[in-house]
Coordinates of C-alpha atoms and ligand atoms in Angstrom, one line a residue:
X1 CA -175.9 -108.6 102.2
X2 CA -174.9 -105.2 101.0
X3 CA -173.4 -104.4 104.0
X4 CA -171.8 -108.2 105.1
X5 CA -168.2 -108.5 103.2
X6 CA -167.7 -112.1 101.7
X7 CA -167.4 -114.6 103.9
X8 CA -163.4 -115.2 104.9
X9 CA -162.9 -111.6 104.0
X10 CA -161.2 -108.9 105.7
X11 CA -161.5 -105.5 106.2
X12 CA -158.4 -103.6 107.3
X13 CA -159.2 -100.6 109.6
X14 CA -157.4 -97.9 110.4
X15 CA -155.3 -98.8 113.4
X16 CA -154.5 -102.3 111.8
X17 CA -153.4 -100.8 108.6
X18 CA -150.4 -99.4 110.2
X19 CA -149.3 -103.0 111.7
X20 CA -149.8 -104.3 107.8
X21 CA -147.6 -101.0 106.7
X22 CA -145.3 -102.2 109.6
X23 CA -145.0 -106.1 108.4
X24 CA -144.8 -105.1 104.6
X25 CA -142.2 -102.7 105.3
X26 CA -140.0 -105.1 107.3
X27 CA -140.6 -107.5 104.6
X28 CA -139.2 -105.2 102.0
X29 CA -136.6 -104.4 104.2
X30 CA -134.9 -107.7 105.1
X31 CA -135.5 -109.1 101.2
X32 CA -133.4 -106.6 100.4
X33 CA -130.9 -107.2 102.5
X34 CA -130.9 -110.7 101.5
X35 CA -130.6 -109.6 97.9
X36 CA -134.4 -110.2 96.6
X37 CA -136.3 -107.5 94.2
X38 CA -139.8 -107.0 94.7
X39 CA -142.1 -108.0 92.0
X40 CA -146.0 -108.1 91.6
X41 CA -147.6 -110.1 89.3
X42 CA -151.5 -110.0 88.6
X43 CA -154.5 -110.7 90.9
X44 CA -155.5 -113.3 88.2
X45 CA -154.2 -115.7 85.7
X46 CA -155.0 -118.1 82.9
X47 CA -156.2 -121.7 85.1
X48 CA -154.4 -123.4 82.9
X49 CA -151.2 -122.0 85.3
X50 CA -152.5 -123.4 88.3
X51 CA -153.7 -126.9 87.2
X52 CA -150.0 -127.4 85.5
X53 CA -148.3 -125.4 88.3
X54 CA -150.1 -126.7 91.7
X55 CA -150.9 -129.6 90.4
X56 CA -154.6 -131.1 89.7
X57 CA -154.6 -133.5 92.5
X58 CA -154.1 -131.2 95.3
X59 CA -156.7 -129.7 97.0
X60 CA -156.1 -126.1 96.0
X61 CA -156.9 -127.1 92.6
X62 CA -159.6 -129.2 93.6
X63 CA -161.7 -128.0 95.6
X64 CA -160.2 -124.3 96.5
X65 CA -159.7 -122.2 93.4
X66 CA -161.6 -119.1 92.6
X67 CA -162.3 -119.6 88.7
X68 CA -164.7 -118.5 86.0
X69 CA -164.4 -117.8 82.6
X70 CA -164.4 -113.6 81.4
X71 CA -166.2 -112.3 79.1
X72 CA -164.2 -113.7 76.1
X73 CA -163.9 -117.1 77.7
X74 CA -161.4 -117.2 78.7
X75 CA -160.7 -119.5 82.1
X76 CA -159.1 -117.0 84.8
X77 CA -158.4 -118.3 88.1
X78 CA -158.0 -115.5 91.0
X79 CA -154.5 -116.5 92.6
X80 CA -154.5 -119.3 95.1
X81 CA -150.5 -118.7 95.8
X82 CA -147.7 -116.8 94.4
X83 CA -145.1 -119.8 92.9
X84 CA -146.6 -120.5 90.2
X85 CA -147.4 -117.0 89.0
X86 CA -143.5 -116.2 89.6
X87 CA -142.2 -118.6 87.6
X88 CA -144.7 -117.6 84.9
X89 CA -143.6 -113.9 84.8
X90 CA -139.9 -115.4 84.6
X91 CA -140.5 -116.8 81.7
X92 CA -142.6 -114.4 79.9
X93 CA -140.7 -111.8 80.6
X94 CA -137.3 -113.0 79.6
X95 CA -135.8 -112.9 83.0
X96 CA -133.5 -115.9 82.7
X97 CA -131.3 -114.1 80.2
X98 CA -129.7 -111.9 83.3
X99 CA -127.3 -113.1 85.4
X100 CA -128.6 -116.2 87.7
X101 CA -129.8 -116.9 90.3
X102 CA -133.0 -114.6 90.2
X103 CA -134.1 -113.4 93.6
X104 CA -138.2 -112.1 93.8
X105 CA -140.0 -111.8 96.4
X106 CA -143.6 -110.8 96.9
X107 CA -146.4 -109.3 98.5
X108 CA -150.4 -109.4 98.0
X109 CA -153.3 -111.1 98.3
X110 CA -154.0 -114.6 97.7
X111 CA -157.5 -116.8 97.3
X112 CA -158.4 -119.9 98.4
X113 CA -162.2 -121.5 98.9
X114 CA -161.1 -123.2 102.4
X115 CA -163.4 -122.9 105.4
X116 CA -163.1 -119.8 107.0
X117 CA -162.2 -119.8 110.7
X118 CA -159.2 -117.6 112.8
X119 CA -156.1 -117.7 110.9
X120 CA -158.0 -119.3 107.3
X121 CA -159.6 -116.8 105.1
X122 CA -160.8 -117.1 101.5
X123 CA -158.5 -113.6 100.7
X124 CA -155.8 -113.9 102.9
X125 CA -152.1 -112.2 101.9
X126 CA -148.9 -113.8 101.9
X127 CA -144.7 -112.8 101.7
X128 CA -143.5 -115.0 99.4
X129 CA -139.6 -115.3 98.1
X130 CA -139.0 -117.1 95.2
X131 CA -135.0 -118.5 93.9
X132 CA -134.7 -119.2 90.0
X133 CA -131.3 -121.0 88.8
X134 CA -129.3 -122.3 91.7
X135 CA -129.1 -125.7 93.1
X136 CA -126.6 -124.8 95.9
X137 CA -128.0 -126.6 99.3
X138 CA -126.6 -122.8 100.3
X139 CA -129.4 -121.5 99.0
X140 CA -132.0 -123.5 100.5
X141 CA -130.4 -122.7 103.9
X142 CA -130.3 -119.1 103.1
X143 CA -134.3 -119.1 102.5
X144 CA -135.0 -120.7 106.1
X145 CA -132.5 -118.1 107.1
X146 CA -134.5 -115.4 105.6
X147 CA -138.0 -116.5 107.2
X148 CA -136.2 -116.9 110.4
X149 CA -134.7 -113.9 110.5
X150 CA -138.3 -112.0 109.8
X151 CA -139.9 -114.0 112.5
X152 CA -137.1 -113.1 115.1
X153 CA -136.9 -109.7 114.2
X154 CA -140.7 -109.7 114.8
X155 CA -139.8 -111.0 118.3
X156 CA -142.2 -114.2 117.5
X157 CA -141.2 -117.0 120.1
X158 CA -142.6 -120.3 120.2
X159 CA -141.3 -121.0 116.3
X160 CA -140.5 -124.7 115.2
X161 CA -138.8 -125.1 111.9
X162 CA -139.8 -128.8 110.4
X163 CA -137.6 -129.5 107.9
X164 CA -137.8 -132.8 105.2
X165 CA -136.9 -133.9 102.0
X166 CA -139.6 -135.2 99.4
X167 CA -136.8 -136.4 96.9
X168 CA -136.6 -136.5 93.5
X169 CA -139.0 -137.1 91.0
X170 CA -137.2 -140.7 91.0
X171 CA -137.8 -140.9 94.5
X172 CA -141.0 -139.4 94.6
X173 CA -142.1 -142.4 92.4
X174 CA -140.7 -145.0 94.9
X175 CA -141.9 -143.4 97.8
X176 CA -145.8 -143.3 95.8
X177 CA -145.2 -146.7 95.1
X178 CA -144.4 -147.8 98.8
X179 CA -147.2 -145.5 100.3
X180 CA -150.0 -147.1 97.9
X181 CA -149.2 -150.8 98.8
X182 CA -149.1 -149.8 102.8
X183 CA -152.1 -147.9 102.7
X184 CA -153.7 -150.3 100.0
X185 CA -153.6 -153.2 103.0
X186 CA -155.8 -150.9 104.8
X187 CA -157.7 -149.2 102.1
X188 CA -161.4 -150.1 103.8
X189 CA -160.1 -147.6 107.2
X190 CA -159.2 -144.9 105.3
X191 CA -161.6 -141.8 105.0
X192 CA -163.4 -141.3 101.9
X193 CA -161.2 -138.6 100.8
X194 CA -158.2 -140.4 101.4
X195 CA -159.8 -143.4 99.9
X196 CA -160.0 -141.2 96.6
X197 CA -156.6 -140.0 96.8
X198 CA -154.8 -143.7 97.4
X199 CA -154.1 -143.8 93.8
X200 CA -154.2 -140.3 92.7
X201 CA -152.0 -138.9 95.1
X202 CA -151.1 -141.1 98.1
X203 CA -148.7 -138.5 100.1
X204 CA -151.4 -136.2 101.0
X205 CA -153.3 -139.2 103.1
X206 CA -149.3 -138.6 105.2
X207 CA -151.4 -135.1 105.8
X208 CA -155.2 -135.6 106.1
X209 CA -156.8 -134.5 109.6
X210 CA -159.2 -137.3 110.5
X211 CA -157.9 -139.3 113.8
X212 CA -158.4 -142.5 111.7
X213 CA -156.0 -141.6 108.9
X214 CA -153.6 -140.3 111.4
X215 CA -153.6 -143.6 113.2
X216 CA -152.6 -145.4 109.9
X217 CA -150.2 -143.2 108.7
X218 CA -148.1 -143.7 111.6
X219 CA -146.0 -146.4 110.3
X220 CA -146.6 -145.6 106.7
X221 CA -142.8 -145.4 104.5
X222 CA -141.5 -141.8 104.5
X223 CA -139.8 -140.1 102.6
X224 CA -136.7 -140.3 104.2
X225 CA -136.5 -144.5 103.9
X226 CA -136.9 -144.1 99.7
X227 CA -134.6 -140.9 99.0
X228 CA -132.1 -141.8 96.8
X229 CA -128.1 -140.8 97.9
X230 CA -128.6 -137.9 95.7
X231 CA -131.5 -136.8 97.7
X232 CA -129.7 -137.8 101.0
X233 CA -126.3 -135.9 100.4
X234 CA -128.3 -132.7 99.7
X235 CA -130.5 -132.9 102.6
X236 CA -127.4 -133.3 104.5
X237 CA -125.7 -130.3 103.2
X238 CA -128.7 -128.3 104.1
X239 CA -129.1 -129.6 107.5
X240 CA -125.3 -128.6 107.8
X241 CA -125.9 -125.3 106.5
X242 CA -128.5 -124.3 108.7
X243 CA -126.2 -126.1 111.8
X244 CA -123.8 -123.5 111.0
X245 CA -125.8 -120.3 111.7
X246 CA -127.3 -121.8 114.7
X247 CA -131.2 -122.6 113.2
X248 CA -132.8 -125.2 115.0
X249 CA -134.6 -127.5 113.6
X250 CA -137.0 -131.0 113.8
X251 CA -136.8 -133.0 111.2
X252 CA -139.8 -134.6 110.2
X253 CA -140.0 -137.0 108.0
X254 CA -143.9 -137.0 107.2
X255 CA -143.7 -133.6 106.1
X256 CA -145.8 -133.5 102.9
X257 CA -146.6 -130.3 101.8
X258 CA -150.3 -129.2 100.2
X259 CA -148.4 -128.5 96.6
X260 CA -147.3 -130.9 93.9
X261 CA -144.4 -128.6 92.3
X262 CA -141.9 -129.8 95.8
X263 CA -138.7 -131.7 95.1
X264 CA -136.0 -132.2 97.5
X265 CA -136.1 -129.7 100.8
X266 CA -139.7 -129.0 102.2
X267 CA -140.2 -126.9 105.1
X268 CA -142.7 -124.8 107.2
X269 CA -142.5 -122.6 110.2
X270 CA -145.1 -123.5 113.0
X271 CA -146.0 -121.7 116.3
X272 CA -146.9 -123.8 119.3
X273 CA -149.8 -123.4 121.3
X274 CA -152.4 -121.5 118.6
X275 CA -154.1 -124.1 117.4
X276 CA -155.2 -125.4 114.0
X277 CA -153.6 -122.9 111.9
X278 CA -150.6 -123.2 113.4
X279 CA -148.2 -123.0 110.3
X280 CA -146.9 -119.1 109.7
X281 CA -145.1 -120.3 106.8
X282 CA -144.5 -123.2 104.3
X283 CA -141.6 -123.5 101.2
X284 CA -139.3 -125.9 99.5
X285 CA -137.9 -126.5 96.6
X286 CA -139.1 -127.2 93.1
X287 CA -136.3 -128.2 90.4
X288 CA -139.0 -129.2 88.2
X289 CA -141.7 -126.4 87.9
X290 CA -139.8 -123.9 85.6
X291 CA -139.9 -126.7 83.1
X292 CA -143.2 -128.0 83.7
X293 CA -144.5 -124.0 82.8
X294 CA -142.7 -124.1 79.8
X295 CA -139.0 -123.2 80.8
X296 CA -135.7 -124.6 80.7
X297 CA -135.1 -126.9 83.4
X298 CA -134.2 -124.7 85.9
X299 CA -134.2 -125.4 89.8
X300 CA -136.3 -123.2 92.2
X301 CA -137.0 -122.6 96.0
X302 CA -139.2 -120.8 97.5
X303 CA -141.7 -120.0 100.9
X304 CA -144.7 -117.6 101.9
X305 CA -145.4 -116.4 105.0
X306 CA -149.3 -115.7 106.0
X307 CA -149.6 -112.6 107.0
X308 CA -153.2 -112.5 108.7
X309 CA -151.3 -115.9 111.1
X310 CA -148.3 -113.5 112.0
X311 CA -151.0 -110.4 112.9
X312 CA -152.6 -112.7 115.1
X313 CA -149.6 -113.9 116.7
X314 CA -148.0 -111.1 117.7
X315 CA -151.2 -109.9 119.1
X316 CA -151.4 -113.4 121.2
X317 CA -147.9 -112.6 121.9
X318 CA -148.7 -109.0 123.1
X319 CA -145.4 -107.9 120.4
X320 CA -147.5 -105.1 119.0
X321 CA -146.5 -101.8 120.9
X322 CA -147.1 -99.6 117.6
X323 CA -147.3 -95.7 117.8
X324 CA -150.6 -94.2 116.8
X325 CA -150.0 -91.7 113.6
X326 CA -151.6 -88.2 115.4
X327 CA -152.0 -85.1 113.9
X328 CA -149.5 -82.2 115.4
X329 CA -152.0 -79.5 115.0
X330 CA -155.5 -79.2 115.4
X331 CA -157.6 -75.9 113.9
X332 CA -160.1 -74.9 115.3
X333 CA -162.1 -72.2 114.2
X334 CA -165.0 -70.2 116.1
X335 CA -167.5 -68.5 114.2
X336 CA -168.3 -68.0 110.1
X337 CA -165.9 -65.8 109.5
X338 CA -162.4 -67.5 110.6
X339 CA -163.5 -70.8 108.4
X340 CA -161.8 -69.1 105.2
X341 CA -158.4 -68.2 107.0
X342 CA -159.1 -72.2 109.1
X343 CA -159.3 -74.2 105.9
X344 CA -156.1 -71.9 104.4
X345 CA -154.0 -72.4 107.3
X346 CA -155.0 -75.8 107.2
X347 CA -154.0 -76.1 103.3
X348 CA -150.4 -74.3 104.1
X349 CA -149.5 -75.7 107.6
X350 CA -149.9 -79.0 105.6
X351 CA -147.5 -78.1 102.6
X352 CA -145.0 -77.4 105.1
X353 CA -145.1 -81.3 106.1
X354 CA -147.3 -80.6 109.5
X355 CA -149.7 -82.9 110.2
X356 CA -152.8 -81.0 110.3
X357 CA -156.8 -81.7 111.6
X358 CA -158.8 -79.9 111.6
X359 CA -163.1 -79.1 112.5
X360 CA -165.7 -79.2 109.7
X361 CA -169.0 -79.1 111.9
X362 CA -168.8 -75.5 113.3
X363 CA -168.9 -77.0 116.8
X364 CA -168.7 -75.3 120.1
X365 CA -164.7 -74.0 121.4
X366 CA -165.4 -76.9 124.0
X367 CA -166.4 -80.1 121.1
X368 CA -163.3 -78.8 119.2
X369 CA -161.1 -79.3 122.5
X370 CA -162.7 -82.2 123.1
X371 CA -162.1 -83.8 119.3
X372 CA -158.0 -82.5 119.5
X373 CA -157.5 -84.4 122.8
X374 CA -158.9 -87.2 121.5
X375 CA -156.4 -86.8 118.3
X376 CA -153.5 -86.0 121.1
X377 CA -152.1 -82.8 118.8
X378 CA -149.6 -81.5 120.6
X379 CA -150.9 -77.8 119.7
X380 CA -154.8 -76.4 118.9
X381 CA -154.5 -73.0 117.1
X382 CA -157.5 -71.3 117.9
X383 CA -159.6 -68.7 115.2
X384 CA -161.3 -66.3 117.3
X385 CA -162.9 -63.2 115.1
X386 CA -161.7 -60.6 117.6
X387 CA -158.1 -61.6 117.6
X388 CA -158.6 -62.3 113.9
X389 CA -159.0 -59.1 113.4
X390 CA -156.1 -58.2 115.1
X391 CA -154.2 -60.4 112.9
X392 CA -153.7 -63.1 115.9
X393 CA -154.5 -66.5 116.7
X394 CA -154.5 -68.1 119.7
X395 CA -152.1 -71.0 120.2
X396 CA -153.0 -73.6 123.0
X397 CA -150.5 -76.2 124.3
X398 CA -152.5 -79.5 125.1
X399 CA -149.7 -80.5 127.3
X400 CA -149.9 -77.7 130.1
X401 CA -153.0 -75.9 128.9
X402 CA -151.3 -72.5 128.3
X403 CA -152.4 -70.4 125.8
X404 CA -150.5 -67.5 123.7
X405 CA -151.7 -64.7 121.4
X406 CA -149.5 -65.2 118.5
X407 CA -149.4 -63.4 115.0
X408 CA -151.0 -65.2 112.5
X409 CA -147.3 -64.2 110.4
X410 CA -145.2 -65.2 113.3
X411 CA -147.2 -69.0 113.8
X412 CA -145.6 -70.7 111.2
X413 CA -142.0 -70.5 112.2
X414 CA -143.1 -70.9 115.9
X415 CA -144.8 -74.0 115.3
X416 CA -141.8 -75.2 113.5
X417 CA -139.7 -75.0 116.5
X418 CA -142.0 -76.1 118.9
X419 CA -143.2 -79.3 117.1
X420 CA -139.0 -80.2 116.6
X421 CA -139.0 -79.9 120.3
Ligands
LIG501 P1 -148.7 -122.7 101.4 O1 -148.2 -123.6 102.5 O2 -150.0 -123.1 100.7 O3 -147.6 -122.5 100.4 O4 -149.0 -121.3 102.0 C1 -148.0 -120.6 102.7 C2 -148.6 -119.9 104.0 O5 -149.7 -119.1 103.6 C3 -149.1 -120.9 105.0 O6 -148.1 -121.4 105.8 C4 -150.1 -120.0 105.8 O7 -149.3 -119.2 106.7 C5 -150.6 -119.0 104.7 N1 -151.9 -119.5 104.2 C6 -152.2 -120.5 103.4 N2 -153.5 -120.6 103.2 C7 -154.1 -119.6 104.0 C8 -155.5 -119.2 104.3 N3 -156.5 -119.8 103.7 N4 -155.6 -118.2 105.1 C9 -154.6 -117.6 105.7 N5 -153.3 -117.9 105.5 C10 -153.1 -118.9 104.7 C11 -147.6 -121.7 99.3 O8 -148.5 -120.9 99.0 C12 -146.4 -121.8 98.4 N6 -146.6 -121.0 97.2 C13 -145.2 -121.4 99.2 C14 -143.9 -121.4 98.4 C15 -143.3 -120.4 97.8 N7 -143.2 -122.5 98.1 C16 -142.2 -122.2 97.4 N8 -142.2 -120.9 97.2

């Protein structure tokens, strides 16, 4: 156990890091160009969030949330998504009073008791974007726009937008209403958990996995035949919208998503041909949830992308060409008495933004070579004590092998221009 990480855990190793530095930075990049500011909320929150927020008959909340009460017993619930947590920090911290709409969008990890396998983790991290205080169908557009836009900057192929509308609450309570009598008639087929959720929450049997449910929900009322005009008109706006900057899309009218907090527009991302976890990213709106955690009613739209689905992607889709960070120099002193000058070149190479490695095992002229090919440094200075005392260093080029005598005053500058080259 002490050396096994939790199961559905990661550990990030140096050499994927830099694809994680890569993704977050493009994140940042294009939210800002879309006019979003980062923010970062806590790793945990009070439960109380999530059962309001998420909704107590969805399976997050269920079955899926990380939660235990602290030492003051108080109910904490590590993060299973980033919405709700949002919305809260709008509110607590006033944000509503500046000019609307509010643009966030996020980074971090997220945790969720699922069943681990490729692309489903119990800490996995999501993007996440988040709208506070405009209705526009605009809007909505502009957040597929944004996802798209990372995706295809990525170079992902493969993508399929599936766009729907859930309605209103309104129509959200026909639609429930519809769905129970259909599915009522063949209540006895269903699977036990769908059984259990006829009444509770009926749309998520629109979403279950077993062949048998599937089958059923085939001809089941969606959500398209009970949205009102309302509902219709802005769906339609959005669909024109996204027409006009060329997004394709499928629209599907059994999209249900795993959240309660969706009115109107729901949409996720998928790739083709990986498999189960096939969705990269899932969002929509939610006019009702500022209100629901204690706001003003306020609308709100949103997605996340997983991270650990788009890593895996672009490796499937060989997209992943990254350079390796190497050191420039490598230091490599022979003998007892060139460590002190090693480890102070080292030290001032390094305030002079080189990148600098160096040995630390007293090893042999030839294991020091060896290590600095296998760092590809463009230079090795070597510390010998004769040309030490002579105030020298040697300075090897790994490229053609050549080796200088160079003042150990002169180096600095030397190296400078060399390493521009
Ligand atoms: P979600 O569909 O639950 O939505 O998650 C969004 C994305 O996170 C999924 O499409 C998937 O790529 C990734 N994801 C979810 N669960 C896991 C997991 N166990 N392991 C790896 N990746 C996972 C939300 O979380 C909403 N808060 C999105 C949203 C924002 N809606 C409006 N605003």
């Amino acid at each position: 156990m002490l050396t096994t990480r939790p199961r559905g855990t990661n550990d990030i190793l140096p050499g994927q890091v830099e694809k994680w530095q890569y993704l977050e930075e493009l994140a940042r990049k294009i939210s800002e160009q879309y006019g979003f500011k980062e923010i970062r909320t806590p790793i945990f929150e009070h439960t109380e969030l999530f059962l309001r927020g998420v909704g107590e008959a969805t399976d997050i909340v269920e079955k899926e949330m990380y939660s235990f009460f602290d030492r003051g017993e108080r109910n904490i619930t590590l993060r299973p998504e980033g919405t709700a947590p949002t919305v809260r920090a709008f509110l607590e911290n006033k944000l509503y009073a500046n000019p609307q709409p509010t643009k966030l969008f996020y980074i971090g990890p997220m945790f969720r008791y699922d069943r681990p396998q490729a692309g489903r983790y119990r800490q996995f991290n999501q993007f996440g974007i988040e709208v506070f205080g405009s209705h526009h169908p605009s809007v909505d557009a502009e957040v597929i726009a944004l996802a798209c836009d990372f995706f295809a900057r990525l170079g992902l192929r493969d993508l399929e937008v599936h766009l729907n509308t859930v309605g209103c609450p309104d129509c959200r309570g026909k639609h429930k209403e519809e769905l129970i009598a259909y599915f009522q008639k063949r209540e006895h087929e269903l699977c036990e958990t769908c059984q259990k959720r006829l009444h509770k929450n009926p749309l998520r049997i629109l979403d279950c996995k077993s062949p048998v449910c599937q089958e059923i929900s085939k001809n089941a009322p969606t959500t398209k035949d009970s949205a009102c005009p309302e509902c219709q008109a802005h769906f339609a706006d959005v669909k024109e919208y996204l027409d006009t900057i060329g997004i394709k899309y499928t629209e599907d009218p059994r999209l249900v998503r795993g959240l309660d907090y969706y009115t109107h527009t729901a949409f996720e991302i998928l790739v083709k041909g990986i498999g189960a976890q096939s969705a990269i990213c899932g969002g929509g709106r939610y006019n009702g949830l500022i209100e629901e955690v204690g706001g003003q009613p306020l609308p709100g739209i949103g997605f996340a992308i997983g991270m650990e689905r788009i890593l895996l992607i672009l490796e499937q889709q060989k997209l992943f060409s990254l350079q390796e960070s190497n050191p420039d120099i490598y230091i490599a002193p022979l003998g007892n008495k060139t460590q002190a000058l090693a480890f102070e070149l080292a030290i001032k190479l390094r305030k002079k933004g080189f990148k600098v490695e160096k040995d630390y095992l007293d090893r042999s002229l030839k294991a020091q070579l060896k290590s600095a090919d296998r760092f590809q440094v463009k230079f090795v200075v070597i510390i010998g004590e004769e040309e030490l005392s002579k105030g020298q260093v040697i300075l090897r080029d790994m490229k053609t092998s050549a080796q200088t005598e160079i003042s150990i005053n002169n180096l600095e500058a030397y190296l400078e221009g060399r390493i521009e080259e």
